[in-house]
Amino acid sequence: QVQLVESGGGLVQPGGSLRLSCTASGSSFSLYAMGWYRQAPGKQRESVANINSGGSTTYADSVKGRFTISRDNAKTTVYLQMNSLKPEDTAVYYCNAFRYHYGNYWGQGTQVTVSS
């Protein structure tokens, strides 16, 4: 069982930055692929960024060059550095942990609002 707790959301002006953190409890964090997803009102949840156990990353086209995902296995934490934020980045951001045969886990979400 893996429990995920996100933090770092909030209100920021367009062009600003935020860093989200997701800390995992449970064992074998380093073996899980970790990801950030977001869901805006009235829209489906979408993948934002992912990092696998080897450290390889993928990004949605809409955030490439602005967002950076990273992980610290010693701290069992994954981060999402978000720069040059836009109003369309406003959403609830969810952390995800996935490992074949072991499960797929979600955090409770953290609100990010980009507005002047």
XYZ file of N, CA and C in Angstrom:
348
model
N 0.851 -1.194 0.000
C 0.000 0.000 0.000
C 0.892 1.251 0.000
N 0.528 2.227 -0.811
C 1.262 3.484 -0.894
C 0.284 4.613 -0.621
N 0.681 5.524 0.247
C -0.103 6.728 0.494
C 0.673 7.925 -0.001
N -0.030 8.818 -0.677
C 0.589 9.981 -1.297
C -0.020 11.254 -0.721
N 0.828 12.196 -0.360
C 0.360 13.471 0.174
C 1.009 14.601 -0.613
N 0.155 15.381 -1.295
C 0.645 16.510 -2.081
C 0.651 17.786 -1.255
N 1.504 18.699 -1.645
C 1.545 20.033 -1.034
C 2.135 21.003 -2.032
N 1.967 22.291 -1.749
C 2.600 23.314 -2.564
C 1.682 24.071 -3.491
N 0.417 23.695 -3.551
C -0.503 24.420 -4.410
C -0.829 25.788 -3.844
N -1.539 26.568 -4.647
C -1.933 27.890 -4.177
C -2.330 28.786 -5.322
N -2.414 30.072 -5.006
C -2.776 31.104 -5.972
C -1.510 31.817 -6.433
N -1.349 31.944 -7.728
C -0.172 32.606 -8.278
C -0.585 33.428 -9.481
N 0.113 34.516 -9.732
C -0.183 35.351 -10.885
C 0.375 34.731 -12.163
N -0.216 35.055 -13.291
C 0.336 34.574 -14.570
C 1.812 34.950 -14.695
N 2.593 33.994 -15.176
C 4.034 34.193 -15.273
C 4.803 33.761 -14.040
N 4.092 33.463 -12.977
C 4.734 33.074 -11.731
C 5.113 31.605 -11.690
N 5.629 31.193 -10.543
C 6.112 29.821 -10.369
C 5.556 29.209 -9.088
N 5.433 27.902 -9.106
C 5.084 27.115 -7.925
C 5.848 25.803 -7.995
N 6.118 25.223 -6.825
C 6.690 23.884 -6.792
C 5.767 22.984 -5.973
N 5.277 21.954 -6.611
C 4.459 20.954 -5.923
C 5.348 19.825 -5.420
N 4.966 19.294 -4.266
C 5.672 18.144 -3.702
C 4.666 17.036 -3.422
N 5.131 15.823 -3.544
C 4.308 14.655 -3.229
C 5.183 13.672 -2.478
N 4.842 13.447 -1.224
C 5.612 12.533 -0.397
C 4.854 11.223 -0.234
N 5.568 10.133 -0.451
C 4.963 8.806 -0.407
C 5.360 8.055 0.854
N 4.405 7.335 1.395
C 4.698 6.400 2.476
C 4.595 4.998 1.918
N 5.187 4.045 2.590
C 5.205 2.690 2.061
C 6.598 2.354 1.570
N 6.765 1.132 1.132
C 8.104 0.671 0.773
C 8.326 0.726 -0.737
N 9.581 0.640 -1.110
C 9.990 0.495 -2.517
C 9.600 1.680 -3.384
N 9.662 2.885 -2.836
C 9.309 4.085 -3.608
C 10.107 4.144 -4.904
N 11.377 3.805 -4.845
C 12.248 3.952 -6.017
C 11.815 3.066 -7.175
N 11.009 2.049 -6.923
C 10.578 1.130 -7.977
C 9.296 1.581 -8.662
N 8.686 2.636 -8.155
C 7.430 3.134 -8.720
C 7.692 4.212 -9.772
N 6.914 4.150 -10.836
C 6.815 5.286 -11.739
C 5.915 6.315 -11.072
N 6.336 7.581 -11.130
C 5.580 8.646 -10.482
C 5.099 9.642 -11.524
N 3.954 10.219 -11.263
C 3.427 11.163 -12.227
C 2.593 12.247 -11.578
N 2.444 13.323 -12.308
C 1.530 14.412 -11.941
C 0.451 14.494 -13.007
N -0.778 14.582 -12.547
C -1.942 14.732 -13.407
C -2.703 15.961 -12.935
N -3.577 16.465 -13.783
C -4.392 17.608 -13.369
C -5.795 17.476 -13.952
N -6.725 18.100 -13.253
C -8.108 18.100 -13.707
C -8.701 19.479 -13.480
N -9.075 20.109 -14.573
C -9.725 21.416 -14.515
C -11.232 21.206 -14.461
N -11.983 22.190 -13.957
C -13.445 22.045 -13.866
C -14.054 21.718 -15.226
N -14.879 20.691 -15.260
C -15.568 20.311 -16.478
C -14.719 19.559 -17.484
N -13.485 19.229 -17.111
C -12.591 18.535 -18.033
C -12.132 17.216 -17.438
N -11.638 16.341 -18.309
C -11.105 15.066 -17.853
C -9.723 15.252 -17.239
N -9.378 14.327 -16.375
C -8.033 14.333 -15.808
C -7.031 14.045 -16.919
N -5.931 14.781 -16.923
C -4.926 14.604 -17.950
C -3.529 14.471 -17.333
N -2.687 13.753 -18.040
C -1.307 13.589 -17.600
C -0.526 14.870 -17.866
N 0.258 15.289 -16.894
C 1.095 16.471 -17.016
C 2.563 16.076 -17.205
N 3.074 15.232 -16.330
C 4.480 14.834 -16.381
C 4.637 13.506 -15.659
N 5.595 12.715 -16.136
C 5.864 11.423 -15.519
C 7.370 11.191 -15.429
N 7.771 10.436 -14.406
C 9.170 10.050 -14.251
C 9.201 8.587 -13.830
N 9.967 7.783 -14.561
C 9.967 6.362 -14.227
C 11.043 6.048 -13.187
N 11.156 4.796 -12.849
C 12.091 4.414 -11.791
C 13.541 4.680 -12.186
N 13.799 4.744 -13.489
C 15.148 5.025 -13.960
C 15.448 6.499 -14.111
N 14.437 7.332 -13.902
C 14.632 8.774 -13.989
C 14.270 9.400 -15.325
N 13.786 8.597 -16.264
C 13.360 9.150 -17.547
C 12.042 9.892 -17.379
N 11.906 11.000 -18.104
C 10.739 11.858 -17.937
C 9.987 12.041 -19.251
N 8.689 12.288 -19.119
C 7.852 12.662 -20.249
C 6.943 13.794 -19.802
N 6.547 14.616 -20.763
C 5.735 15.792 -20.464
C 4.614 15.939 -21.487
N 3.510 16.498 -21.043
C 2.477 16.917 -21.969
C 3.016 18.076 -22.806
N 2.575 18.133 -24.043
C 3.060 19.200 -24.926
C 2.772 20.584 -24.346
N 1.666 20.715 -23.653
C 1.244 22.015 -23.140
C 2.163 22.547 -22.035
N 2.994 21.686 -21.441
C 3.844 22.144 -20.340
C 5.330 22.002 -20.642
N 5.665 21.441 -21.776
C 7.086 21.267 -22.119
C 7.809 22.603 -22.110
N 8.982 22.593 -21.483
C 9.770 23.810 -21.402
C 9.391 24.710 -20.240
N 8.276 24.419 -19.584
C 7.840 25.244 -18.447
C 7.839 24.456 -17.137
N 7.505 23.175 -17.204
C 7.407 22.337 -16.006
C 8.564 21.330 -15.988
N 9.003 20.996 -14.787
C 10.044 19.990 -14.613
C 9.658 19.043 -13.484
N 9.654 17.757 -13.790
C 9.386 16.746 -12.773
C 10.718 16.157 -12.317
N 10.815 15.885 -11.028
C 12.026 15.272 -10.480
C 11.635 14.428 -9.276
N 12.555 13.577 -8.852
C 12.272 12.730 -7.697
C 13.506 12.616 -6.820
N 13.253 12.461 -5.534
C 14.312 12.232 -4.554
C 13.945 10.944 -3.832
N 14.565 9.860 -4.223
C 14.185 8.569 -3.661
C 14.512 8.473 -2.170
N 15.550 9.151 -1.737
C 15.901 9.120 -0.317
C 14.817 9.769 0.537
N 14.150 10.764 -0.030
C 13.068 11.460 0.685
C 11.699 10.932 0.286
N 11.654 9.939 -0.572
C 10.399 9.372 -1.120
C 9.459 10.474 -1.580
N 10.002 11.408 -2.320
C 9.249 12.588 -2.747
C 9.460 12.839 -4.235
N 8.372 13.230 -4.884
C 8.442 13.663 -6.275
C 8.003 15.125 -6.322
N 8.624 15.880 -7.200
C 8.378 17.311 -7.298
C 7.884 17.672 -8.694
N 7.158 18.778 -8.757
C 6.798 19.366 -10.033
C 7.080 20.863 -9.932
N 8.150 21.286 -10.590
C 8.475 22.707 -10.654
C 7.726 23.301 -11.840
N 6.901 24.289 -11.559
C 6.062 24.906 -12.584
C 6.454 26.363 -12.738
N 6.952 26.724 -13.907
C 7.351 28.092 -14.214
C 6.479 28.657 -15.328
N 6.519 29.961 -15.469
C 5.764 30.646 -16.527
C 4.305 30.176 -16.542
N 3.698 30.173 -15.390
C 2.337 29.646 -15.281
C 1.344 30.499 -16.038
N 0.340 29.811 -16.583
C -0.702 30.444 -17.373
C -2.055 30.177 -16.718
N -3.040 31.014 -16.993
C -4.380 30.754 -16.440
C -4.900 29.363 -16.795
N -4.550 28.863 -17.957
C -5.026 27.532 -18.362
C -4.353 26.396 -17.590
N -3.374 26.709 -16.766
C -2.781 25.699 -15.889
C -3.604 25.511 -14.610
N -4.605 26.335 -14.422
C -5.456 26.227 -13.243
C -6.173 24.878 -13.220
N -6.007 24.156 -12.127
C -6.588 22.818 -12.006
C -6.255 22.263 -10.622
N -6.879 21.149 -10.315
C -6.435 20.351 -9.175
C -5.349 19.400 -9.691
N -4.224 19.407 -9.034
C -3.091 18.583 -9.441
C -2.998 17.365 -8.526
N -2.881 16.197 -9.152
C -2.843 14.932 -8.423
C -1.509 14.223 -8.660
N -1.005 13.630 -7.605
C 0.185 12.797 -7.682
C -0.244 11.340 -7.881
N 0.535 10.623 -8.663
C 0.232 9.219 -8.961
C 1.486 8.368 -8.798
N 1.290 7.169 -8.264
C 2.365 6.182 -8.167
C 1.896 4.898 -8.820
N 2.722 4.326 -9.679
C 2.332 3.119 -10.411
C 3.485 2.134 -10.474
N 3.143 0.872 -10.247
C 4.123 -0.200 -10.405
C 3.363 -1.443 -10.837
N 3.795 -2.036 -11.923
C 3.110 -3.232 -12.432
C 2.991 -4.280 -11.334
N 1.808 -4.855 -11.219
C 1.469 -5.936 -10.289
C 1.392 -5.476 -8.832
N 1.745 -4.228 -8.569
C 1.718 -3.746 -7.190
C 0.664 -2.675 -6.964
N 0.197 -2.042 -8.014
C -0.904 -1.115 -7.822
C -0.700 0.249 -8.428
N -1.793 0.995 -8.408
C -1.855 2.358 -8.945
C -2.481 3.223 -7.862
N -1.774 4.247 -7.405
C -2.210 5.022 -6.251
C -2.291 6.501 -6.589
N -3.241 7.178 -5.898
C -3.462 8.607 -6.118
C -3.420 9.359 -4.802
N -2.925 10.604 -4.884
C -3.028 11.503 -3.762
C -4.384 12.186 -3.751
N -4.582 13.050 -2.781
C -5.877 13.703 -2.609
C -6.023 14.940 -3.483
N -4.932 15.422 -4.049
C -4.979 16.578 -4.932
C -4.659 17.875 -4.227
N -4.097 18.804 -4.990
C -3.811 20.144 -4.474
C -4.206 21.153 -5.547
N -4.873 22.210 -5.125
C -5.399 23.208 -6.060
C -4.313 24.183 -6.475
N -4.230 24.398 -7.772
C -3.365 25.436 -8.331
C -4.253 26.409 -9.104
N -4.196 27.673 -8.749
C -4.984 28.708 -9.415
C -4.044 29.782 -9.928
N -4.136 30.022 -11.227
C -3.299 31.039 -11.860
C -4.222 32.172 -12.304
N -4.095 33.296 -11.621
C -5.013 34.403 -11.874
C -4.392 35.704 -11.386
N -4.741 36.778 -12.084
C -4.294 38.099 -11.644
C -5.341 38.749 -10.759
